[in-house]
Amino acid sequence: MPGSYDIGPRVGIDGEAEFKKSLNAIGAQLKSLGSEMKAVTAEFQGNEDSMEALSAKSDVLNRSIQANANQMKTLTAQYNRQVAELEKLRDVLDMATREFGENSQEAARAQNAYNQQAAAVLKLENDINKSRTTMAQYKNQLAQVERQMEGFGDAAEDAADALED
């Protein structure tokens, strides 16, 4: 029954091409947003704390957060598929070891497929962690911008109160 353990061509996940295409599109979007933020920063050089500059930064950061959230969703879905495949390969490895022996060619092929899949899962874990870190950075930057914008609101209220007096 070696054919039932022929897992070589099945290593990888159905939909991997779509995953990579989607991830590349999100990566391109994030890169574009990064260059847009540089353009906003350059445009408001010397006036970076103006309400207009802060609004533009807030807009880019909000879109960056949304793109990063899409990236996290895509990575997490792929991670879940990869983990499910890893579990299947663990079962195949266990069956090959039981049926053909630990040192058999079938067990070695199954072990190799399992190891490749485990490496793919670890890479996705790293990608997810990097994406989480990036998301936290975007959120921190947005919180700073929002605090600055609130300061403008408070200053405007103070000015209005002073005018009333």
PDB file of N, CA and C in Angstrom, residues 58-163:
ATOM      1  N   SER A  58      -4.235  60.710  10.208  1.00  0.00           N
ATOM      2  CA  SER A  58      -5.263  59.840  10.783  1.00  0.00           C
ATOM      3  C   SER A  58      -5.914  58.980   9.706  1.00  0.00           C
ATOM      4  N   ASP A  59      -6.204  59.604   8.569  1.00  0.00           N
ATOM      5  CA  ASP A  59      -6.818  58.876   7.455  1.00  0.00           C
ATOM      6  C   ASP A  59      -5.907  57.745   6.978  1.00  0.00           C
ATOM      7  N   VAL A  60      -4.637  58.049   6.758  1.00  0.00           N
ATOM      8  CA  VAL A  60      -3.690  57.027   6.276  1.00  0.00           C
ATOM      9  C   VAL A  60      -3.525  55.928   7.326  1.00  0.00           C
ATOM     10  N   LEU A  61      -3.429  56.316   8.589  1.00  0.00           N
ATOM     11  CA  LEU A  61      -3.272  55.309   9.649  1.00  0.00           C
ATOM     12  C   LEU A  61      -4.502  54.418   9.752  1.00  0.00           C
ATOM     13  N   ASN A  62      -5.687  54.995   9.643  1.00  0.00           N
ATOM     14  CA  ASN A  62      -6.906  54.170   9.692  1.00  0.00           C
ATOM     15  C   ASN A  62      -6.948  53.172   8.539  1.00  0.00           C
ATOM     16  N   ARG A  63      -6.565  53.614   7.348  1.00  0.00           N
ATOM     17  CA  ARG A  63      -6.536  52.690   6.206  1.00  0.00           C
ATOM     18  C   ARG A  63      -5.432  51.647   6.373  1.00  0.00           C
ATOM     19  N   SER A  64      -4.323  52.029   6.990  1.00  0.00           N
ATOM     20  CA  SER A  64      -3.241  51.073   7.257  1.00  0.00           C
ATOM     21  C   SER A  64      -3.692  50.021   8.258  1.00  0.00           C
ATOM     22  N   ILE A  65      -4.418  50.447   9.258  1.00  0.00           N
ATOM     23  CA  ILE A  65      -4.942  49.502  10.259  1.00  0.00           C
ATOM     24  C   ILE A  65      -5.905  48.530   9.602  1.00  0.00           C
ATOM     25  N   GLN A  66      -6.767  49.030   8.726  1.00  0.00           N
ATOM     26  CA  GLN A  66      -7.709  48.151   8.023  1.00  0.00           C
ATOM     27  C   GLN A  66      -6.981  47.155   7.131  1.00  0.00           C
ATOM     28  N   ALA A  67      -5.977  47.618   6.404  1.00  0.00           N
ATOM     29  CA  ALA A  67      -5.198  46.715   5.541  1.00  0.00           C
ATOM     30  C   ALA A  67      -4.467  45.683   6.379  1.00  0.00           C
ATOM     31  N   ASN A  68      -3.921  46.117   7.515  1.00  0.00           N
ATOM     32  CA  ASN A  68      -3.221  45.183   8.401  1.00  0.00           C
ATOM     33  C   ASN A  68      -4.195  44.170   8.987  1.00  0.00           C
ATOM     34  N   ALA A  69      -5.411  44.604   9.301  1.00  0.00           N
ATOM     35  CA  ALA A  69      -6.426  43.678   9.816  1.00  0.00           C
ATOM     36  C   ALA A  69      -6.766  42.639   8.746  1.00  0.00           C
ATOM     37  N   ASN A  70      -6.848  43.061   7.492  1.00  0.00           N
ATOM     38  CA  ASN A  70      -7.085  42.112   6.397  1.00  0.00           C
ATOM     39  C   ASN A  70      -5.929  41.129   6.274  1.00  0.00           C
ATOM     40  N   GLN A  71      -4.718  41.637   6.442  1.00  0.00           N
ATOM     41  CA  GLN A  71      -3.546  40.769   6.400  1.00  0.00           C
ATOM     42  C   GLN A  71      -3.606  39.732   7.528  1.00  0.00           C
ATOM     43  N   MET A  72      -3.947  40.183   8.730  1.00  0.00           N
ATOM     44  CA  MET A  72      -4.055  39.267   9.872  1.00  0.00           C
ATOM     45  C   MET A  72      -5.121  38.197   9.617  1.00  0.00           C
ATOM     46  N   LYS A  73      -6.244  38.611   9.057  1.00  0.00           N
ATOM     47  CA  LYS A  73      -7.332  37.675   8.763  1.00  0.00           C
ATOM     48  C   LYS A  73      -6.867  36.626   7.750  1.00  0.00           C
ATOM     49  N   THR A  74      -6.178  37.084   6.705  1.00  0.00           N
ATOM     50  CA  THR A  74      -5.673  36.178   5.670  1.00  0.00           C
ATOM     51  C   THR A  74      -4.636  35.223   6.245  1.00  0.00           C
ATOM     52  N   LEU A  75      -3.704  35.764   7.019  1.00  0.00           N
ATOM     53  CA  LEU A  75      -2.664  34.921   7.628  1.00  0.00           C
ATOM     54  C   LEU A  75      -3.260  33.908   8.604  1.00  0.00           C
ATOM     55  N   THR A  76      -4.218  34.340   9.391  1.00  0.00           N
ATOM     56  CA  THR A  76      -4.832  33.447  10.375  1.00  0.00           C
ATOM     57  C   THR A  76      -5.604  32.323   9.698  1.00  0.00           C
ATOM     58  N   ALA A  77      -6.323  32.647   8.632  1.00  0.00           N
ATOM     59  CA  ALA A  77      -7.062  31.613   7.899  1.00  0.00           C
ATOM     60  C   ALA A  77      -6.092  30.594   7.308  1.00  0.00           C
ATOM     61  N   GLN A  78      -5.001  31.083   6.726  1.00  0.00           N
ATOM     62  CA  GLN A  78      -4.002  30.173   6.161  1.00  0.00           C
ATOM     63  C   GLN A  78      -3.330  29.358   7.262  1.00  0.00           C
ATOM     64  N   TYR A  79      -3.050  29.989   8.377  1.00  0.00           N
ATOM     65  CA  TYR A  79      -2.450  29.287   9.515  1.00  0.00           C
ATOM     66  C   TYR A  79      -3.355  28.134   9.955  1.00  0.00           C
ATOM     67  N   ASN A  80      -4.640  28.402  10.063  1.00  0.00           N
ATOM     68  CA  ASN A  80      -5.576  27.349  10.477  1.00  0.00           C
ATOM     69  C   ASN A  80      -5.594  26.195   9.479  1.00  0.00           C
ATOM     70  N   ARG A  81      -5.550  26.522   8.177  1.00  0.00           N
ATOM     71  CA  ARG A  81      -5.494  25.462   7.160  1.00  0.00           C
ATOM     72  C   ARG A  81      -4.188  24.680   7.259  1.00  0.00           C
ATOM     73  N   GLN A  82      -3.097  25.384   7.487  1.00  0.00           N
ATOM     74  CA  GLN A  82      -1.789  24.725   7.579  1.00  0.00           C
ATOM     75  C   GLN A  82      -1.720  23.808   8.806  1.00  0.00           C
ATOM     76  N   VAL A  83      -2.278  24.249   9.919  1.00  0.00           N
ATOM     77  CA  VAL A  83      -2.293  23.427  11.134  1.00  0.00           C
ATOM     78  C   VAL A  83      -3.132  22.168  10.905  1.00  0.00           C
ATOM     79  N   ALA A  84      -4.263  22.310  10.226  1.00  0.00           N
ATOM     80  CA  ALA A  84      -5.101  21.143   9.927  1.00  0.00           C
ATOM     81  C   ALA A  84      -4.332  20.154   9.052  1.00  0.00           C
ATOM     82  N   GLU A  85      -3.599  20.670   8.062  1.00  0.00           N
ATOM     83  CA  GLU A  85      -2.797  19.812   7.199  1.00  0.00           C
ATOM     84  C   GLU A  85      -1.683  19.141   7.998  1.00  0.00           C
ATOM     85  N   LEU A  86      -1.095  19.884   8.930  1.00  0.00           N
ATOM     86  CA  LEU A  86      -0.039  19.320   9.781  1.00  0.00           C
ATOM     87  C   LEU A  86      -0.579  18.155  10.609  1.00  0.00           C
ATOM     88  N   GLU A  87      -1.783  18.307  11.114  1.00  0.00           N
ATOM     89  CA  GLU A  87      -2.403  17.229  11.892  1.00  0.00           C
ATOM     90  C   GLU A  87      -2.642  15.992  11.026  1.00  0.00           C
ATOM     91  N   LYS A  88      -3.076  16.210   9.786  1.00  0.00           N
ATOM     92  CA  LYS A  88      -3.271  15.080   8.865  1.00  0.00           C
ATOM     93  C   LYS A  88      -1.940  14.386   8.589  1.00  0.00           C
ATOM     94  N   LEU A  89      -0.904  15.180   8.382  1.00  0.00           N
ATOM     95  CA  LEU A  89       0.413  14.590   8.111  1.00  0.00           C
ATOM     96  C   LEU A  89       0.955  13.848   9.330  1.00  0.00           C
ATOM     97  N   ARG A  90       0.611  14.303  10.520  1.00  0.00           N
ATOM     98  CA  ARG A  90       1.004  13.587  11.741  1.00  0.00           C
ATOM     99  C   ARG A  90       0.352  12.210  11.740  1.00  0.00           C
ATOM    100  N   ASP A  91      -0.925  12.145  11.358  1.00  0.00           N
ATOM    101  CA  ASP A  91      -1.633  10.863  11.295  1.00  0.00           C
ATOM    102  C   ASP A  91      -1.003   9.951  10.238  1.00  0.00           C
ATOM    103  N   VAL A  92      -0.658  10.518   9.084  1.00  0.00           N
ATOM    104  CA  VAL A  92      -0.017   9.732   8.028  1.00  0.00           C
ATOM    105  C   VAL A  92       1.328   9.204   8.519  1.00  0.00           C
ATOM    106  N   LEU A  93       2.077  10.035   9.199  1.00  0.00           N
ATOM    107  CA  LEU A  93       3.371   9.613   9.741  1.00  0.00           C
ATOM    108  C   LEU A  93       3.196   8.490  10.752  1.00  0.00           C
ATOM    109  N   ASP A  94       2.231   8.633  11.632  1.00  0.00           N
ATOM    110  CA  ASP A  94       1.971   7.583  12.628  1.00  0.00           C
ATOM    111  C   ASP A  94       1.587   6.271  11.958  1.00  0.00           C
ATOM    112  N   MET A  95       0.727   6.348  10.925  1.00  0.00           N
ATOM    113  CA  MET A  95       0.304   5.127  10.230  1.00  0.00           C
ATOM    114  C   MET A  95       1.474   4.499   9.484  1.00  0.00           C
ATOM    115  N   ALA A  96       2.283   5.313   8.824  1.00  0.00           N
ATOM    116  CA  ALA A  96       3.429   4.789   8.082  1.00  0.00           C
ATOM    117  C   ALA A  96       4.430   4.135   9.022  1.00  0.00           C
ATOM    118  N   THR A  97       4.626   4.744  10.166  1.00  0.00           N
ATOM    119  CA  THR A  97       5.559   4.184  11.153  1.00  0.00           C
ATOM    120  C   THR A  97       5.042   2.853  11.684  1.00  0.00           C
ATOM    121  N   ARG A  98       3.756   2.806  11.999  1.00  0.00           N
ATOM    122  CA  ARG A  98       3.168   1.559  12.509  1.00  0.00           C
ATOM    123  C   ARG A  98       3.179   0.460  11.446  1.00  0.00           C
ATOM    124  N   GLU A  99       2.783   0.822  10.223  1.00  0.00           N
ATOM    125  CA  GLU A  99       2.611  -0.180   9.179  1.00  0.00           C
ATOM    126  C   GLU A  99       3.930  -0.625   8.549  1.00  0.00           C
ATOM    127  N   PHE A 100       4.864   0.296   8.360  1.00  0.00           N
ATOM    128  CA  PHE A 100       6.082  -0.037   7.627  1.00  0.00           C
ATOM    129  C   PHE A 100       7.343  -0.004   8.482  1.00  0.00           C
ATOM    130  N   GLY A 101       7.233   0.520   9.686  1.00  0.00           N
ATOM    131  CA  GLY A 101       8.393   0.585  10.563  1.00  0.00           C
ATOM    132  C   GLY A 101       8.995   1.974  10.578  1.00  0.00           C
ATOM    133  N   GLU A 102       9.650   2.260  11.679  1.00  0.00           N
ATOM    134  CA  GLU A 102      10.191   3.595  11.906  1.00  0.00           C
ATOM    135  C   GLU A 102      11.263   3.983  10.888  1.00  0.00           C
ATOM    136  N   ASN A 103      12.034   3.022  10.430  1.00  0.00           N
ATOM    137  CA  ASN A 103      13.136   3.305   9.516  1.00  0.00           C
ATOM    138  C   ASN A 103      12.792   3.024   8.054  1.00  0.00           C
ATOM    139  N   SER A 104      11.523   2.885   7.763  1.00  0.00           N
ATOM    140  CA  SER A 104      11.115   2.576   6.396  1.00  0.00           C
ATOM    141  C   SER A 104      11.167   3.816   5.512  1.00  0.00           C
ATOM    142  N   GLN A 105      11.184   3.568   4.214  1.00  0.00           N
ATOM    143  CA  GLN A 105      11.177   4.656   3.246  1.00  0.00           C
ATOM    144  C   GLN A 105       9.862   5.443   3.336  1.00  0.00           C
ATOM    145  N   GLU A 106       8.766   4.741   3.558  1.00  0.00           N
ATOM    146  CA  GLU A 106       7.460   5.399   3.678  1.00  0.00           C
ATOM    147  C   GLU A 106       7.423   6.326   4.892  1.00  0.00           C
ATOM    148  N   ALA A 107       7.964   5.855   6.002  1.00  0.00           N
ATOM    149  CA  ALA A 107       7.994   6.681   7.215  1.00  0.00           C
ATOM    150  C   ALA A 107       8.910   7.894   7.010  1.00  0.00           C
ATOM    151  N   ALA A 108      10.015   7.690   6.306  1.00  0.00           N
ATOM    152  CA  ALA A 108      10.941   8.800   6.044  1.00  0.00           C
ATOM    153  C   ALA A 108      10.273   9.859   5.163  1.00  0.00           C
ATOM    154  N   ARG A 109       9.533   9.422   4.141  1.00  0.00           N
ATOM    155  CA  ARG A 109       8.823  10.385   3.286  1.00  0.00           C
ATOM    156  C   ARG A 109       7.757  11.132   4.087  1.00  0.00           C
ATOM    157  N   ALA A 110       7.041  10.392   4.930  1.00  0.00           N
ATOM    158  CA  ALA A 110       6.005  11.015   5.747  1.00  0.00           C
ATOM    159  C   ALA A 110       6.630  12.001   6.747  1.00  0.00           C
ATOM    160  N   GLN A 111       7.763  11.633   7.307  1.00  0.00           N
ATOM    161  CA  GLN A 111       8.452  12.518   8.250  1.00  0.00           C
ATOM    162  C   GLN A 111       8.917  13.791   7.541  1.00  0.00           C
ATOM    163  N   ASN A 112       9.442  13.632   6.345  1.00  0.00           N
ATOM    164  CA  ASN A 112       9.895  14.794   5.572  1.00  0.00           C
ATOM    165  C   ASN A 112       8.725  15.729   5.262  1.00  0.00           C
ATOM    166  N   ALA A 113       7.605  15.179   4.837  1.00  0.00           N
ATOM    167  CA  ALA A 113       6.424  15.993   4.547  1.00  0.00           C
ATOM    168  C   ALA A 113       5.938  16.700   5.817  1.00  0.00           C
ATOM    169  N   TYR A 114       5.954  15.979   6.931  1.00  0.00           N
ATOM    170  CA  TYR A 114       5.541  16.566   8.208  1.00  0.00           C
ATOM    171  C   TYR A 114       6.468  17.715   8.580  1.00  0.00           C
ATOM    172  N   ASN A 115       7.771  17.507   8.444  1.00  0.00           N
ATOM    173  CA  ASN A 115       8.746  18.542   8.800  1.00  0.00           C
ATOM    174  C   ASN A 115       8.574  19.794   7.932  1.00  0.00           C
ATOM    175  N   GLN A 116       8.339  19.592   6.635  1.00  0.00           N
ATOM    176  CA  GLN A 116       8.122  20.739   5.745  1.00  0.00           C
ATOM    177  C   GLN A 116       6.873  21.509   6.157  1.00  0.00           C
ATOM    178  N   GLN A 117       5.837  20.778   6.499  1.00  0.00           N
ATOM    179  CA  GLN A 117       4.593  21.424   6.903  1.00  0.00           C
ATOM    180  C   GLN A 117       4.771  22.142   8.239  1.00  0.00           C
ATOM    181  N   ALA A 118       5.500  21.537   9.165  1.00  0.00           N
ATOM    182  CA  ALA A 118       5.762  22.174  10.458  1.00  0.00           C
ATOM    183  C   ALA A 118       6.531  23.482  10.248  1.00  0.00           C
ATOM    184  N   ALA A 119       7.479  23.486   9.325  1.00  0.00           N
ATOM    185  CA  ALA A 119       8.231  24.706   9.022  1.00  0.00           C
ATOM    186  C   ALA A 119       7.300  25.778   8.452  1.00  0.00           C
ATOM    187  N   ALA A 120       6.361  25.378   7.600  1.00  0.00           N
ATOM    188  CA  ALA A 120       5.402  26.332   7.033  1.00  0.00           C
ATOM    189  C   ALA A 120       4.521  26.933   8.130  1.00  0.00           C
ATOM    190  N   VAL A 121       4.119  26.106   9.080  1.00  0.00           N
ATOM    191  CA  VAL A 121       3.294  26.586  10.195  1.00  0.00           C
ATOM    192  C   VAL A 121       4.090  27.581  11.038  1.00  0.00           C
ATOM    193  N   LEU A 122       5.345  27.278  11.320  1.00  0.00           N
ATOM    194  CA  LEU A 122       6.177  28.191  12.107  1.00  0.00           C
ATOM    195  C   LEU A 122       6.392  29.519  11.386  1.00  0.00           C
ATOM    196  N   LYS A 123       6.574  29.471  10.067  1.00  0.00           N
ATOM    197  CA  LYS A 123       6.739  30.705   9.301  1.00  0.00           C
ATOM    198  C   LYS A 123       5.478  31.557   9.406  1.00  0.00           C
ATOM    199  N   LEU A 124       4.325  30.920   9.297  1.00  0.00           N
ATOM    200  CA  LEU A 124       3.073  31.666   9.428  1.00  0.00           C
ATOM    201  C   LEU A 124       2.920  32.264  10.821  1.00  0.00           C
ATOM    202  N   GLU A 125       3.322  31.521  11.851  1.00  0.00           N
ATOM    203  CA  GLU A 125       3.279  32.064  13.217  1.00  0.00           C
ATOM    204  C   GLU A 125       4.135  33.323  13.305  1.00  0.00           C
ATOM    205  N   ASN A 126       5.329  33.284  12.719  1.00  0.00           N
ATOM    206  CA  ASN A 126       6.207  34.452  12.725  1.00  0.00           C
ATOM    207  C   ASN A 126       5.577  35.614  11.964  1.00  0.00           C
ATOM    208  N   ASP A 127       4.968  35.322  10.809  1.00  0.00           N
ATOM    209  CA  ASP A 127       4.309  36.364  10.022  1.00  0.00           C
ATOM    210  C   ASP A 127       3.150  37.001  10.791  1.00  0.00           C
ATOM    211  N   ILE A 128       2.398  36.182  11.498  1.00  0.00           N
ATOM    212  CA  ILE A 128       1.275  36.685  12.300  1.00  0.00           C
ATOM    213  C   ILE A 128       1.807  37.573  13.425  1.00  0.00           C
ATOM    214  N   ASN A 129       2.880  37.141  14.084  1.00  0.00           N
ATOM    215  CA  ASN A 129       3.454  37.947  15.165  1.00  0.00           C
ATOM    216  C   ASN A 129       3.981  39.282  14.644  1.00  0.00           C
ATOM    217  N   LYS A 130       4.617  39.277  13.469  1.00  0.00           N
ATOM    218  CA  LYS A 130       5.093  40.531  12.868  1.00  0.00           C
ATOM    219  C   LYS A 130       3.916  41.443  12.548  1.00  0.00           C
ATOM    220  N   SER A 131       2.847  40.861  12.036  1.00  0.00           N
ATOM    221  CA  SER A 131       1.664  41.638  11.696  1.00  0.00           C
ATOM    222  C   SER A 131       1.029  42.233  12.955  1.00  0.00           C
ATOM    223  N   ARG A 132       1.016  41.461  14.043  1.00  0.00           N
ATOM    224  CA  ARG A 132       0.484  41.980  15.322  1.00  0.00           C
ATOM    225  C   ARG A 132       1.313  43.171  15.807  1.00  0.00           C
ATOM    226  N   THR A 133       2.623  43.055  15.692  1.00  0.00           N
ATOM    227  CA  THR A 133       3.509  44.139  16.110  1.00  0.00           C
ATOM    228  C   THR A 133       3.255  45.385  15.274  1.00  0.00           C
ATOM    229  N   THR A 134       3.121  45.209  13.972  1.00  0.00           N
ATOM    230  CA  THR A 134       2.842  46.332  13.078  1.00  0.00           C
ATOM    231  C   THR A 134       1.501  46.966  13.429  1.00  0.00           C
ATOM    232  N   MET A 135       0.506  46.139  13.702  1.00  0.00           N
ATOM    233  CA  MET A 135      -0.818  46.648  14.070  1.00  0.00           C
ATOM    234  C   MET A 135      -0.723  47.490  15.341  1.00  0.00           C
ATOM    235  N   ALA A 136       0.017  47.013  16.320  1.00  0.00           N
ATOM    236  CA  ALA A 136       0.175  47.765  17.564  1.00  0.00           C
ATOM    237  C   ALA A 136       0.853  49.115  17.297  1.00  0.00           C
ATOM    238  N   GLN A 137       1.837  49.127  16.405  1.00  0.00           N
ATOM    239  CA  GLN A 137       2.516  50.386  16.069  1.00  0.00           C
ATOM    240  C   GLN A 137       1.545  51.364  15.410  1.00  0.00           C
ATOM    241  N   TYR A 138       0.750  50.872  14.455  1.00  0.00           N
ATOM    242  CA  TYR A 138      -0.238  51.736  13.808  1.00  0.00           C
ATOM    243  C   TYR A 138      -1.223  52.305  14.830  1.00  0.00           C
ATOM    244  N   LYS A 139      -1.693  51.453  15.707  1.00  0.00           N
ATOM    245  CA  LYS A 139      -2.671  51.898  16.707  1.00  0.00           C
ATOM    246  C   LYS A 139      -2.065  52.926  17.658  1.00  0.00           C
ATOM    247  N   ASN A 140      -0.802  52.720  18.037  1.00  0.00           N
ATOM    248  CA  ASN A 140      -0.133  53.702  18.904  1.00  0.00           C
ATOM    249  C   ASN A 140       0.020  55.045  18.193  1.00  0.00           C
ATOM    250  N   GLN A 141       0.418  55.001  16.919  1.00  0.00           N
ATOM    251  CA  GLN A 141       0.557  56.237  16.154  1.00  0.00           C
ATOM    252  C   GLN A 141      -0.781  56.945  16.017  1.00  0.00           C
ATOM    253  N   LEU A 142      -1.830  56.166  15.754  1.00  0.00           N
ATOM    254  CA  LEU A 142      -3.163  56.754  15.617  1.00  0.00           C
ATOM    255  C   LEU A 142      -3.607  57.373  16.940  1.00  0.00           C
ATOM    256  N   ALA A 143      -3.335  56.716  18.050  1.00  0.00           N
ATOM    257  CA  ALA A 143      -3.706  57.257  19.359  1.00  0.00           C
ATOM    258  C   ALA A 143      -2.989  58.584  19.611  1.00  0.00           C
ATOM    259  N   GLN A 144      -1.724  58.677  19.221  1.00  0.00           N
ATOM    260  CA  GLN A 144      -0.987  59.936  19.379  1.00  0.00           C
ATOM    261  C   GLN A 144      -1.625  61.044  18.538  1.00  0.00           C
ATOM    262  N   VAL A 145      -1.935  60.720  17.291  1.00  0.00           N
ATOM    263  CA  VAL A 145      -2.552  61.708  16.396  1.00  0.00           C
ATOM    264  C   VAL A 145      -3.898  62.145  16.964  1.00  0.00           C
ATOM    265  N   GLU A 146      -4.681  61.189  17.465  1.00  0.00           N
ATOM    266  CA  GLU A 146      -5.995  61.528  18.013  1.00  0.00           C
ATOM    267  C   GLU A 146      -5.869  62.407  19.257  1.00  0.00           C
ATOM    268  N   ARG A 147      -4.849  62.143  20.099  1.00  0.00           N
ATOM    269  CA  ARG A 147      -4.627  62.990  21.274  1.00  0.00           C
ATOM    270  C   ARG A 147      -4.284  64.418  20.831  1.00  0.00           C
ATOM    271  N   GLN A 148      -3.459  64.532  19.790  1.00  0.00           N
ATOM    272  CA  GLN A 148      -3.122  65.861  19.283  1.00  0.00           C
ATOM    273  C   GLN A 148      -4.364  66.560  18.727  1.00  0.00           C
ATOM    274  N   MET A 149      -5.208  65.802  18.045  1.00  0.00           N
ATOM    275  CA  MET A 149      -6.428  66.389  17.488  1.00  0.00           C
ATOM    276  C   MET A 149      -7.373  66.827  18.604  1.00  0.00           C
ATOM    277  N   GLU A 150      -7.443  66.035  19.682  1.00  0.00           N
ATOM    278  CA  GLU A 150      -8.271  66.421  20.830  1.00  0.00           C
ATOM    279  C   GLU A 150      -7.752  67.711  21.443  1.00  0.00           C
ATOM    280  N   GLY A 151      -6.437  67.857  21.451  1.00  0.00           N
ATOM    281  CA  GLY A 151      -5.836  69.091  21.960  1.00  0.00           C
ATOM    282  C   GLY A 151      -6.293  70.299  21.169  1.00  0.00           C
ATOM    283  N   PHE A 152      -6.427  70.119  19.848  1.00  0.00           N
ATOM    284  CA  PHE A 152      -6.955  71.198  19.015  1.00  0.00           C
ATOM    285  C   PHE A 152      -8.394  71.509  19.394  1.00  0.00           C
ATOM    286  N   GLY A 153      -9.154  70.476  19.655  1.00  0.00           N
ATOM    287  CA  GLY A 153     -10.555  70.680  20.044  1.00  0.00           C
ATOM    288  C   GLY A 153     -10.644  71.426  21.360  1.00  0.00           C
ATOM    289  N   ASP A 154      -9.797  71.039  22.306  1.00  0.00           N
ATOM    290  CA  ASP A 154      -9.789  71.723  23.600  1.00  0.00           C
ATOM    291  C   ASP A 154      -9.357  73.179  23.438  1.00  0.00           C
ATOM    292  N   ALA A 155      -8.342  73.406  22.611  1.00  0.00           N
ATOM    293  CA  ALA A 155      -7.859  74.778  22.384  1.00  0.00           C
ATOM    294  C   ALA A 155      -8.940  75.619  21.728  1.00  0.00           C
ATOM    295  N   ALA A 156      -9.694  75.026  20.809  1.00  0.00           N
ATOM    296  CA  ALA A 156     -10.770  75.754  20.137  1.00  0.00           C
ATOM    297  C   ALA A 156     -11.870  76.113  21.135  1.00  0.00           C
ATOM    298  N   GLU A 157     -12.191  75.161  22.042  1.00  0.00           N
ATOM    299  CA  GLU A 157     -13.194  75.447  23.066  1.00  0.00           C
ATOM    300  C   GLU A 157     -12.737  76.575  23.988  1.00  0.00           C
ATOM    301  N   ASP A 158     -11.450  76.521  24.370  1.00  0.00           N
ATOM    302  CA  ASP A 158     -10.894  77.574  25.236  1.00  0.00           C
ATOM    303  C   ASP A 158     -10.965  78.930  24.541  1.00  0.00           C
ATOM    304  N   ALA A 159     -10.647  78.934  23.244  1.00  0.00           N
ATOM    305  CA  ALA A 159     -10.694  80.193  22.494  1.00  0.00           C
ATOM    306  C   ALA A 159     -12.124  80.704  22.413  1.00  0.00           C
ATOM    307  N   ALA A 160     -13.059  79.803  22.203  1.00  0.00           N
ATOM    308  CA  ALA A 160     -14.467  80.200  22.113  1.00  0.00           C
ATOM    309  C   ALA A 160     -14.922  80.761  23.462  1.00  0.00           C
ATOM    310  N   ASP A 161     -14.519  80.103  24.561  1.00  0.00           N
ATOM    311  CA  ASP A 161     -14.869  80.574  25.893  1.00  0.00           C
ATOM    312  C   ASP A 161     -14.263  81.962  26.150  1.00  0.00           C
ATOM    313  N   ALA A 162     -13.024  82.147  25.697  1.00  0.00           N
ATOM    314  CA  ALA A 162     -12.354  83.442  25.894  1.00  0.00           C
ATOM    315  C   ALA A 162     -13.073  84.539  25.116  1.00  0.00           C
ATOM    316  N   LEU A 163     -13.542  84.193  23.917  1.00  0.00           N
ATOM    317  CA  LEU A 163     -14.270  85.174  23.128  1.00  0.00           C
ATOM    318  C   LEU A 163     -15.598  85.562  23.785  1.00  0.00           C
TER     319      LEU A 163
END
